């Protein structure tokens, strides 16, 4: 029998105080909704329907990445009303319907699988995932009869004091038999303190009809923590970040200080790489083996080969070949392709630069819109003057060229293979292969200048 998942994600998320839909706020670099979508897929859902409301276009673009259908709940009239929006896409569907909230990124696929398996085994019409918590405030409480059968769920706003003392709560995750589900939802009223259609009321509807209702307890209640505000977002961030670090440590990566290391969920890191404190690896970054990252490295959507060193540097949307050394204090901006055994040293900025194997840009340089060959040496203070105020122009430096210190290369310009540039030159014309390009005024020495100056000063006093 089939499994469909419905993800409730239309709520305004008022407590986030945000203009963005709550479920799109990121945890360890990816929208929290994406965690939930991955979990329901991994639990075997072959249909995934996301109920979106505010900001549904943005929600749809995230759903599109993972795959799933979006239905729109125009007005947020409650969780039962939200689930009813899935009736049309699920018409004729037979099997089970798993219902989860879009704001629980910590929920694990194993837990969902256990819920679905036990639901199927028991033959219940509905099975709710519950949790025992010390502080049940804000959650729906699970009310049972003397025999332990579930009678109903009562919400925080509606509970009598003795009900609110109950510590077994509704996690908001359910498994339903599709058969009769939507008919039952339509029988739910808004007769409650909040005037909403509560999904939780379906348990009382079934219990009254004599349809069996079951529950499955969750092992670890932190897993079902809903994110309602920015503090909870930070808590989830911390937990997921730690689990990402644990995963990489289990796979052979050394993390010197997990407290100060931030690795996004999408990143991938090779074994025997050592990550020093204050390192941030963002987005779909792919790091090779035996690299040394940090202290103080920020890598954004980067690709690094093996044995690369990056220290006190920011590298964005660029690739770096094996055994290259970046930093300390380097800024590699988007679009750089750095080859193997390259050195990009202190106070060097690169932008859209291709740097060939074995080349060195050791200090104080700006290299932008440039193609640099192999074994090129770029002296301290070299600047590619790539912008004329209107357009960007390319600089080409061919294999084995040597650029003396403090040179300005006014693009478009080409320095030929093996050519030399004299220190302090401003180069505006191409330099042929093997030539020396010098463009600076001749030095003049004025003899005895100091003593003449001192005499002059004496006379004037
Ligand atoms: C809900 C449950 C509560 C449970 C808690 C678990 C109900 C009535 N209450 O309360 O028993 O303990 O979750 O976290 O179900 N949503 C819609 N459309 C709506 C209303 C809500 O899509 O009209 C979505 C929200 O985006 C959210 C989810 O449903 O993802 C839960 O809504 P929320 O308002 O957070 O419910 P709680 O008050 O937390
Ligand atoms: Ca909630």
PDB file of C-alpha atoms and ligand atoms in Angstrom, residues 7-13 15 22-23 51-52 73 75-83 100-104 138-141 153-155 169-174 194 196-201 224-226 228, ligand 1:
ATOM      1  CA  UNK A   7       3.590  18.709   5.172  1.00  0.00           C
ATOM      2  CA  UNK A   8       1.716  21.521   6.888  1.00  0.00           C
ATOM      3  CA  UNK A   9       3.568  24.723   6.161  1.00  0.00           C
ATOM      4  CA  UNK A  10       1.011  27.475   5.606  1.00  0.00           C
ATOM      5  CA  UNK A  11       1.165  29.110   9.010  1.00  0.00           C
ATOM      6  CA  UNK A  12       2.316  32.702   9.192  1.00  0.00           C
ATOM      7  CA  UNK A  13       5.030  32.003  11.729  1.00  0.00           C
ATOM      8  CA  UNK A  15       6.721  34.764  16.229  1.00  0.00           C
ATOM      9  CA  UNK A  22       8.871  30.392   8.553  1.00  0.00           C
ATOM     10  CA  UNK A  23       9.674  27.058   6.921  1.00  0.00           C
ATOM     11  CA  UNK A  51       0.397  22.919   2.152  1.00  0.00           C
ATOM     12  CA  UNK A  52       1.710  26.457   1.696  1.00  0.00           C
ATOM     13  CA  UNK A  73      -4.251  27.267   1.820  1.00  0.00           C
ATOM     14  CA  UNK A  75      -6.546  31.462   4.747  1.00  0.00           C
ATOM     15  CA  UNK A  76      -4.943  29.872   7.776  1.00  0.00           C
ATOM     16  CA  UNK A  77      -8.053  28.527   9.471  1.00  0.00           C
ATOM     17  CA  UNK A  78      -6.302  25.782  11.396  1.00  0.00           C
ATOM     18  CA  UNK A  79      -4.411  22.532  10.983  1.00  0.00           C
ATOM     19  CA  UNK A  80      -7.486  20.445  10.050  1.00  0.00           C
ATOM     20  CA  UNK A  81      -8.364  22.965   7.353  1.00  0.00           C
ATOM     21  CA  UNK A  82      -4.742  22.845   6.167  1.00  0.00           C
ATOM     22  CA  UNK A  83      -4.830  19.066   5.783  1.00  0.00           C
ATOM     23  CA  UNK A 100       4.052  16.362   9.602  1.00  0.00           C
ATOM     24  CA  UNK A 101       4.649  20.041  10.253  1.00  0.00           C
ATOM     25  CA  UNK A 102       7.115  21.944   8.114  1.00  0.00           C
ATOM     26  CA  UNK A 103       8.800  23.522  11.136  1.00  0.00           C
ATOM     27  CA  UNK A 104      10.354  20.395  12.696  1.00  0.00           C
ATOM     28  CA  UNK A 138       2.060  25.228  24.419  1.00  0.00           C
ATOM     29  CA  UNK A 139       1.550  21.693  23.161  1.00  0.00           C
ATOM     30  CA  UNK A 140      -1.660  19.703  22.759  1.00  0.00           C
ATOM     31  CA  UNK A 141      -2.078  17.230  25.661  1.00  0.00           C
ATOM     32  CA  UNK A 153      -6.123  15.879  22.349  1.00  0.00           C
ATOM     33  CA  UNK A 154      -6.723  19.136  24.162  1.00  0.00           C
ATOM     34  CA  UNK A 155      -4.894  22.306  23.176  1.00  0.00           C
ATOM     35  CA  UNK A 169       2.003  15.802  24.305  1.00  0.00           C
ATOM     36  CA  UNK A 170       1.033  15.714  20.654  1.00  0.00           C
ATOM     37  CA  UNK A 171       4.138  16.107  18.512  1.00  0.00           C
ATOM     38  CA  UNK A 172       1.964  17.143  15.556  1.00  0.00           C
ATOM     39  CA  UNK A 173       2.997  14.059  13.576  1.00  0.00           C
ATOM     40  CA  UNK A 174       0.250  11.620  12.563  1.00  0.00           C
ATOM     41  CA  UNK A 194      -8.989  29.993  19.073  1.00  0.00           C
ATOM     42  CA  UNK A 196      -9.730  27.250  14.477  1.00  0.00           C
ATOM     43  CA  UNK A 197     -10.258  23.908  12.804  1.00  0.00           C
ATOM     44  CA  UNK A 198      -7.979  21.716  14.932  1.00  0.00           C
ATOM     45  CA  UNK A 199      -6.558  18.621  13.280  1.00  0.00           C
ATOM     46  CA  UNK A 200      -6.162  17.184  16.751  1.00  0.00           C
ATOM     47  CA  UNK A 201      -9.969  16.969  17.063  1.00  0.00           C
ATOM     48  CA  UNK A 224      10.021  16.945  17.504  1.00  0.00           C
ATOM     49  CA  UNK A 225      10.839  20.462  18.649  1.00  0.00           C
ATOM     50  CA  UNK A 226       8.940  22.861  16.450  1.00  0.00           C
ATOM     51  CA  UNK A 228       8.404  28.955  16.340  1.00  0.00           C
TER      52      UNK A 228
HETATM   53  C1  LIG B   1       0.051  22.118  16.881  1.00  0.00           C
HETATM   54  C2  LIG B   1      -0.967  21.142  17.459  1.00  0.00           C
HETATM   55  C3  LIG B   1      -0.558  20.764  18.880  1.00  0.00           C
HETATM   56  C4  LIG B   1       0.836  20.179  18.873  1.00  0.00           C
HETATM   57  C5  LIG B   1       1.821  21.121  18.172  1.00  0.00           C
HETATM   58  C6  LIG B   1       3.128  20.422  17.963  1.00  0.00           C
HETATM   59  C7  LIG B   1      -3.166  21.632  16.468  1.00  0.00           C
HETATM   60  C8  LIG B   1      -4.450  22.288  16.657  1.00  0.00           C
HETATM   61  N1  LIG B   1      -2.266  21.751  17.467  1.00  0.00           N
HETATM   62  O1  LIG B   1       0.014  23.284  17.676  1.00  0.00           O
HETATM   63  O2  LIG B   1      -1.464  19.825  19.429  1.00  0.00           O
HETATM   64  O3  LIG B   1       1.250  19.904  20.173  1.00  0.00           O
HETATM   65  O4  LIG B   1       1.328  21.513  16.872  1.00  0.00           O
HETATM   66  O5  LIG B   1       4.119  21.319  17.518  1.00  0.00           O
HETATM   67  O6  LIG B   1      -2.929  21.014  15.450  1.00  0.00           O
HETATM   68  N2  LIG B   1      -0.558  25.325   9.753  1.00  0.00           N
HETATM   69  C9  LIG B   1      -1.106  25.443   8.504  1.00  0.00           C
HETATM   70  N3  LIG B   1      -2.288  26.061   8.347  1.00  0.00           N
HETATM   71  C10 LIG B   1      -2.994  26.536   9.393  1.00  0.00           C
HETATM   72  C11 LIG B   1      -2.455  26.401  10.692  1.00  0.00           C
HETATM   73  C12 LIG B   1      -1.226  25.782  10.833  1.00  0.00           C
HETATM   74  O7  LIG B   1      -0.494  25.021   7.529  1.00  0.00           O
HETATM   75  O8  LIG B   1      -4.082  27.057   9.164  1.00  0.00           O
HETATM   76  C13 LIG B   1       0.731  24.655   9.900  1.00  0.00           C
HETATM   77  C14 LIG B   1       1.801  25.560  10.440  1.00  0.00           C
HETATM   78  O9  LIG B   1       2.520  26.167   9.372  1.00  0.00           O
HETATM   79  C15 LIG B   1       2.699  24.608  11.228  1.00  0.00           C
HETATM   80  C16 LIG B   1       1.731  23.515  11.662  1.00  0.00           C
HETATM   81  O10 LIG B   1       0.580  23.623  10.843  1.00  0.00           O
HETATM   82  O11 LIG B   1       3.698  24.033  10.426  1.00  0.00           O
HETATM   83  C17 LIG B   1       1.342  23.624  13.135  1.00  0.00           C
HETATM   84  O12 LIG B   1       0.745  24.884  13.345  1.00  0.00           O
HETATM   85  P1  LIG B   1       1.045  25.726  14.630  1.00  0.00           P
HETATM   86  O13 LIG B   1       0.274  26.975  14.579  1.00  0.00           O
HETATM   87  O14 LIG B   1       2.504  25.828  14.842  1.00  0.00           O
HETATM   88  O15 LIG B   1       0.394  24.763  15.728  1.00  0.00           O
HETATM   89  P2  LIG B   1       0.728  24.677  17.257  1.00  0.00           P
HETATM   90  O16 LIG B   1       0.003  25.746  17.961  1.00  0.00           O
HETATM   91  O17 LIG B   1       2.180  24.596  17.463  1.00  0.00           O
END
